[in-house]
Tab-separated table of C-alpha atoms in Angstrom:
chain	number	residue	atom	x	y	z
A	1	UNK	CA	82.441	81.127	74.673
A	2	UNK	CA	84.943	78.414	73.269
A	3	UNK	CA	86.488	77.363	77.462
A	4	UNK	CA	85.806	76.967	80.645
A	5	UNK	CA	87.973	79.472	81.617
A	6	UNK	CA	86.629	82.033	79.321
A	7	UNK	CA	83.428	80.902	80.686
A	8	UNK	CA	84.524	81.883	84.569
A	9	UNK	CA	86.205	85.101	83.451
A	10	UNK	CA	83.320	86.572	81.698
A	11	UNK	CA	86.191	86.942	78.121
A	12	UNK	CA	84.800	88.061	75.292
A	13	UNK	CA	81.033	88.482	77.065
A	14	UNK	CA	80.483	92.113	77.063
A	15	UNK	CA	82.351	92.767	73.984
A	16	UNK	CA	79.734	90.627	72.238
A	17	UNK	CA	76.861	92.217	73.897
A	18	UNK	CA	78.166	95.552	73.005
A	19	UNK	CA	78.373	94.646	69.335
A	20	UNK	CA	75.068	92.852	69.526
A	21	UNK	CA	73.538	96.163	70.980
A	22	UNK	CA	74.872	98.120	68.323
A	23	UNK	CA	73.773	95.923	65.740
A	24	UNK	CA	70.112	95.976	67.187
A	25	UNK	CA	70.180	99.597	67.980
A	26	UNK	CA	70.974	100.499	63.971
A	27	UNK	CA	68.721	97.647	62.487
A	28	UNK	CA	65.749	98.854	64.933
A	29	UNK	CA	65.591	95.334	66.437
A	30	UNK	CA	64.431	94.266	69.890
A	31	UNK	CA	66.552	91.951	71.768
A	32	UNK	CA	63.765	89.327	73.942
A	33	UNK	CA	66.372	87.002	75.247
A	34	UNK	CA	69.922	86.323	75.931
A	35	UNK	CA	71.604	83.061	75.902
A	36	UNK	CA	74.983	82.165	77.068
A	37	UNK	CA	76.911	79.211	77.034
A	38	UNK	CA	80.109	77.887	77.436
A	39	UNK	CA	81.475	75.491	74.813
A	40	UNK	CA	83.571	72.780	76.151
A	41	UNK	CA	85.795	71.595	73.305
A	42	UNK	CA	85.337	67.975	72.766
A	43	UNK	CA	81.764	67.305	70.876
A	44	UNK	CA	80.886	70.791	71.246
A	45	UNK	CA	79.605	71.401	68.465
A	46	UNK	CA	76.847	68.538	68.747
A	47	UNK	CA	73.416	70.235	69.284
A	48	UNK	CA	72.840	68.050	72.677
A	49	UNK	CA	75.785	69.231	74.072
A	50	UNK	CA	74.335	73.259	73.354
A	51	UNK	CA	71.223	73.318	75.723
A	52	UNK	CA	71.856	77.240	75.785
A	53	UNK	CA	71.658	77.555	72.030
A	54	UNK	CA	68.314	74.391	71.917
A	55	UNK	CA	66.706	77.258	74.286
A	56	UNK	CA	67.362	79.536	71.421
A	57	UNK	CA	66.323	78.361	68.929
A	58	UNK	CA	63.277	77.324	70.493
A	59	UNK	CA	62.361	80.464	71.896
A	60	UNK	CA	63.192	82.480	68.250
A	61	UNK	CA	60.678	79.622	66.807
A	62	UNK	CA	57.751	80.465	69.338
A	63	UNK	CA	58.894	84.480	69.354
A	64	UNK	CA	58.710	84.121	65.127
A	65	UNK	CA	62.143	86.022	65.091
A	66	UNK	CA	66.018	85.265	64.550
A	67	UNK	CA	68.985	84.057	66.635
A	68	UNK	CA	71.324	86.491	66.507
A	69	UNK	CA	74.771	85.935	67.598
A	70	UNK	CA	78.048	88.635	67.666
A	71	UNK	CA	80.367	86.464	64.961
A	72	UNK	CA	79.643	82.983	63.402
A	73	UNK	CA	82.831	81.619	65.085
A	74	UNK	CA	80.802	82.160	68.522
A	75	UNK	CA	78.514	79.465	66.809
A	76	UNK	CA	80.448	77.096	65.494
A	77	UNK	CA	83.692	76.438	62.945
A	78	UNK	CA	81.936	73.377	61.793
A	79	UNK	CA	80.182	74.223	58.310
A	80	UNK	CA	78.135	70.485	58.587
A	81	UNK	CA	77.097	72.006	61.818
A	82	UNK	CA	76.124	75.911	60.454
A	83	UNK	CA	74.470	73.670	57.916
A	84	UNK	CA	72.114	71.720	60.466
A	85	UNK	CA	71.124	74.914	62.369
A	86	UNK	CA	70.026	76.858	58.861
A	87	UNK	CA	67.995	73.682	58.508
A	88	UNK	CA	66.278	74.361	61.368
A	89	UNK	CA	63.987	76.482	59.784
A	90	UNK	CA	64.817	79.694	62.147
A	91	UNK	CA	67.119	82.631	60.606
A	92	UNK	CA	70.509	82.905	61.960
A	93	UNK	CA	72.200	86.812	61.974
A	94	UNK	CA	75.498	87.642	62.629
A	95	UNK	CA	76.216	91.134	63.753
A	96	UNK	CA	79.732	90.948	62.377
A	97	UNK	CA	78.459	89.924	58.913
A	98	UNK	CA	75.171	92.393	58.557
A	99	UNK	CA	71.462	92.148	58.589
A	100	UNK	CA	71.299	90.939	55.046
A	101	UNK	CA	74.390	88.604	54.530
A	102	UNK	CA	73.203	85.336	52.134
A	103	UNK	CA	73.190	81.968	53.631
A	104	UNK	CA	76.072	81.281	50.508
A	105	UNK	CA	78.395	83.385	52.212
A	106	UNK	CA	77.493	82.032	55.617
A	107	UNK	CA	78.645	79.013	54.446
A	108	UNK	CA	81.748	80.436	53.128
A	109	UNK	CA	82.930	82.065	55.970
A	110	UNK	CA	82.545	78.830	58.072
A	111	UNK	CA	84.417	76.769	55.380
A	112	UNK	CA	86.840	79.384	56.136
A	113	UNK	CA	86.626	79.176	60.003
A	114	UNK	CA	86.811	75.494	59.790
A	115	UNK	CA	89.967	75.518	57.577
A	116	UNK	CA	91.195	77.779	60.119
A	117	UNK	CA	90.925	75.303	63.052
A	118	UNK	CA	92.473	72.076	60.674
A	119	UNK	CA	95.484	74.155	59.947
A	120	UNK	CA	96.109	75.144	63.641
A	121	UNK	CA	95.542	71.424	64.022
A	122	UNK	CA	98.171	70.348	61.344
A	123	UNK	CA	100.724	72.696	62.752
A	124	UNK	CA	100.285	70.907	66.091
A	125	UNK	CA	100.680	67.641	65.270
A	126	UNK	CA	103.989	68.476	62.460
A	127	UNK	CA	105.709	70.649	65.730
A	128	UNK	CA	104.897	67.186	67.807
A	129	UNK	CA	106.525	64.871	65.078
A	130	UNK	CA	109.337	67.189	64.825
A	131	UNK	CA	109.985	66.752	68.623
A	132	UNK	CA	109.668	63.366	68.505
A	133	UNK	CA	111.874	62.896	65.152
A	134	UNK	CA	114.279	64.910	67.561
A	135	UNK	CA	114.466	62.064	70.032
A	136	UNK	CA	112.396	64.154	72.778
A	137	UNK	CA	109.873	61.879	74.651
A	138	UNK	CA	106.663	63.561	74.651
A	139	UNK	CA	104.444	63.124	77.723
A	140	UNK	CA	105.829	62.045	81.021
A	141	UNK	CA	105.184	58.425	81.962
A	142	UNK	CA	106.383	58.537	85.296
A	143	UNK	CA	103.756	60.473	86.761
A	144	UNK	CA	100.380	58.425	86.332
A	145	UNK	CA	98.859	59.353	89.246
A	146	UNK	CA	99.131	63.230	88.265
A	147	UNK	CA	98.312	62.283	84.541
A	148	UNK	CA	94.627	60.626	86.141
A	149	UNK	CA	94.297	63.670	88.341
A	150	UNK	CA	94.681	65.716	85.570
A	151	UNK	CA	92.060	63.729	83.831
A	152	UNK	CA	89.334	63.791	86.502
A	153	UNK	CA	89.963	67.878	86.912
A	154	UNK	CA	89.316	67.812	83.427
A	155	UNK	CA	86.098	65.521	83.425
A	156	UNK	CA	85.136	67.970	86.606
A	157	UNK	CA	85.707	70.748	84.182
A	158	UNK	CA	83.279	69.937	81.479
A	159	UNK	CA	80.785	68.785	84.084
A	160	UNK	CA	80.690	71.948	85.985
A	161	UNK	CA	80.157	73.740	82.451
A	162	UNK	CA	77.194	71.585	81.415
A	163	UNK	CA	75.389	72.127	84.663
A	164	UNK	CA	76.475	75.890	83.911
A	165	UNK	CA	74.327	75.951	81.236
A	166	UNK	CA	71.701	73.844	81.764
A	167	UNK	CA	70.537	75.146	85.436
A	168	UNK	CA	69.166	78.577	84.725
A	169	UNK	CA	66.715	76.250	82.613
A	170	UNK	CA	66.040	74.759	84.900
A	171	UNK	CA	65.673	77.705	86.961
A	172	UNK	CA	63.250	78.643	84.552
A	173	UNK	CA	61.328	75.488	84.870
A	174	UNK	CA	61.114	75.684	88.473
A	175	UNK	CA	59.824	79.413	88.358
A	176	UNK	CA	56.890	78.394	86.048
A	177	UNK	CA	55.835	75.864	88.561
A	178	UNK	CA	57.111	72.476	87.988
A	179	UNK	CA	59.204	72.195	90.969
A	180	UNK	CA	59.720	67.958	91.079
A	181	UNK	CA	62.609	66.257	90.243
A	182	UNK	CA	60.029	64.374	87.918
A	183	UNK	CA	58.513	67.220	86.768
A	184	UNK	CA	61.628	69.054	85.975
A	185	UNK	CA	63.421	65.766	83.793
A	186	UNK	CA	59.967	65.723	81.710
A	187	UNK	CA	60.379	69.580	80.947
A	188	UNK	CA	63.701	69.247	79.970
A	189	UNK	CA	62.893	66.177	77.465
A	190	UNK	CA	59.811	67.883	76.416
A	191	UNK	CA	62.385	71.042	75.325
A	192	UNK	CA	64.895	68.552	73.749
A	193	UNK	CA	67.738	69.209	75.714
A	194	UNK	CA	69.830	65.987	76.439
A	195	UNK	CA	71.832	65.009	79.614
A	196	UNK	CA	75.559	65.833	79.282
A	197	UNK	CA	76.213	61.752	77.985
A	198	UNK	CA	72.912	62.655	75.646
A	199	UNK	CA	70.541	60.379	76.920
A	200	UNK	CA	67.138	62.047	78.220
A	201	UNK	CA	66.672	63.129	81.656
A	202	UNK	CA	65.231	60.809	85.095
A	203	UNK	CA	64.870	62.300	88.303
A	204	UNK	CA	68.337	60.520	89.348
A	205	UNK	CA	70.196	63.032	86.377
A	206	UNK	CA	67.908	66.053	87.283
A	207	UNK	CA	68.857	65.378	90.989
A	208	UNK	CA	72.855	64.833	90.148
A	209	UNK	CA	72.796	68.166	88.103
A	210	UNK	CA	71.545	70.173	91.208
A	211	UNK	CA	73.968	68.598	93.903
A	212	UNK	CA	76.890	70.236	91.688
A	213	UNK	CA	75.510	73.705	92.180
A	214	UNK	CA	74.685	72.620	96.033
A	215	UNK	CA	78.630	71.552	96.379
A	216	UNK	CA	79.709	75.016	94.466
A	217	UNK	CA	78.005	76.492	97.259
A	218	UNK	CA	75.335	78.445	94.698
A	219	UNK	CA	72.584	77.444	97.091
């Protein structure tokens, strides 16, 4: 999912499982795990900032099968970044696309997703510098205090959607026994999964990641 608010809603979830069922059902596959994760915008397409899709690709690696995902947009609109996860030597399907689609026209359609997102872009920015050519003032400087509010909501945001993805693996963690703050940072590093700044993970970071689920009242 591509927000935060998608991400709370549940958008777009079941209509992807539904086509990801169907797509297993007629290619006789077995589904052994479900990842979900919410995108943030902003660097979300580095790997670091994806602990949902590190888990897996590093469970299809020790399971010997494929990460299979509803349409490649879900994954990324960055071809460099498509690129990077074919090199990770575990096959990528995309229900959308069909069992047997060639990594050529993978690429293609992401060139074309990517294009996508640059012209939406463009348009943006040319409506903006019509507006200003206009003489409207864009923004509203009077209001600083609301513009920083704004801004920590925001940071609160993306926070609360990292820790969203990286505490049922840590659930997981915890279930299998390591059950330390220690314990649980060095299982986390030892998976590759980075800290939302992506650094690796101390028992300070492990313990700052639980105390937002503790103050959304999940415990």
């Amino acid at each position: 999912m591509s927000t935060q608010s998608q991400g709370r809603s549940g958008l777009g979830i079941e209509a992807q499982r539904e086509m990801i069922r169907r797509f297993a059902d007629a290619e006789d596959c077995t589904v052994v795990a479900e990842f979900v994760e919410v995108e943030t915008g902003k660097g979300g397409d580095a790997i670091d900032r994806r602990p949902q899709l590190a888990g897996a690709l590093a469970h299809a690696r020790k399971a010997g099968g494929a990460v299979l995902v509803a349409k490649l947009d879900r994954l990324s609109r960055d071809v460099h970044f498509i690129s990077g996860l074919m090199a990770q030597r575990v096959p990528f399907v995309v229900a959308e696309l069909g069992a047997d689609t060639d990594p050529f026209v993978l690429h293609l359609y992401a060139a074309l997703a990517e294009k996508e997102r640059a012209l939406i872009s463009d348009r943006t920015k040319a409506a903006l510098a019509a507006k200003k050519a206009q003489g409207v003032r864009l923004g509203n400087r009077t209001n600083l205090a609301d513009a920083q509010a704004l801004g920590s909501a925001s940071n609160r945001i993306v926070a609360d959607g990292f820790a969203a993805n990286v505490l049922p693996i840590v659930d997981q963690i915890t279930a299998a026994g390591m059950t330390t703050l220690r314990q649980i940072a060095e299982a986390l590093n030892a998976r590759g999964i980075r800290t939302a700044r992506g650094g690796e993970w101390h028992a300070t970071t492990v313990r700052n990641l639980q105390s937002r689920r503790i103050e959304a009242g999940a415990l």
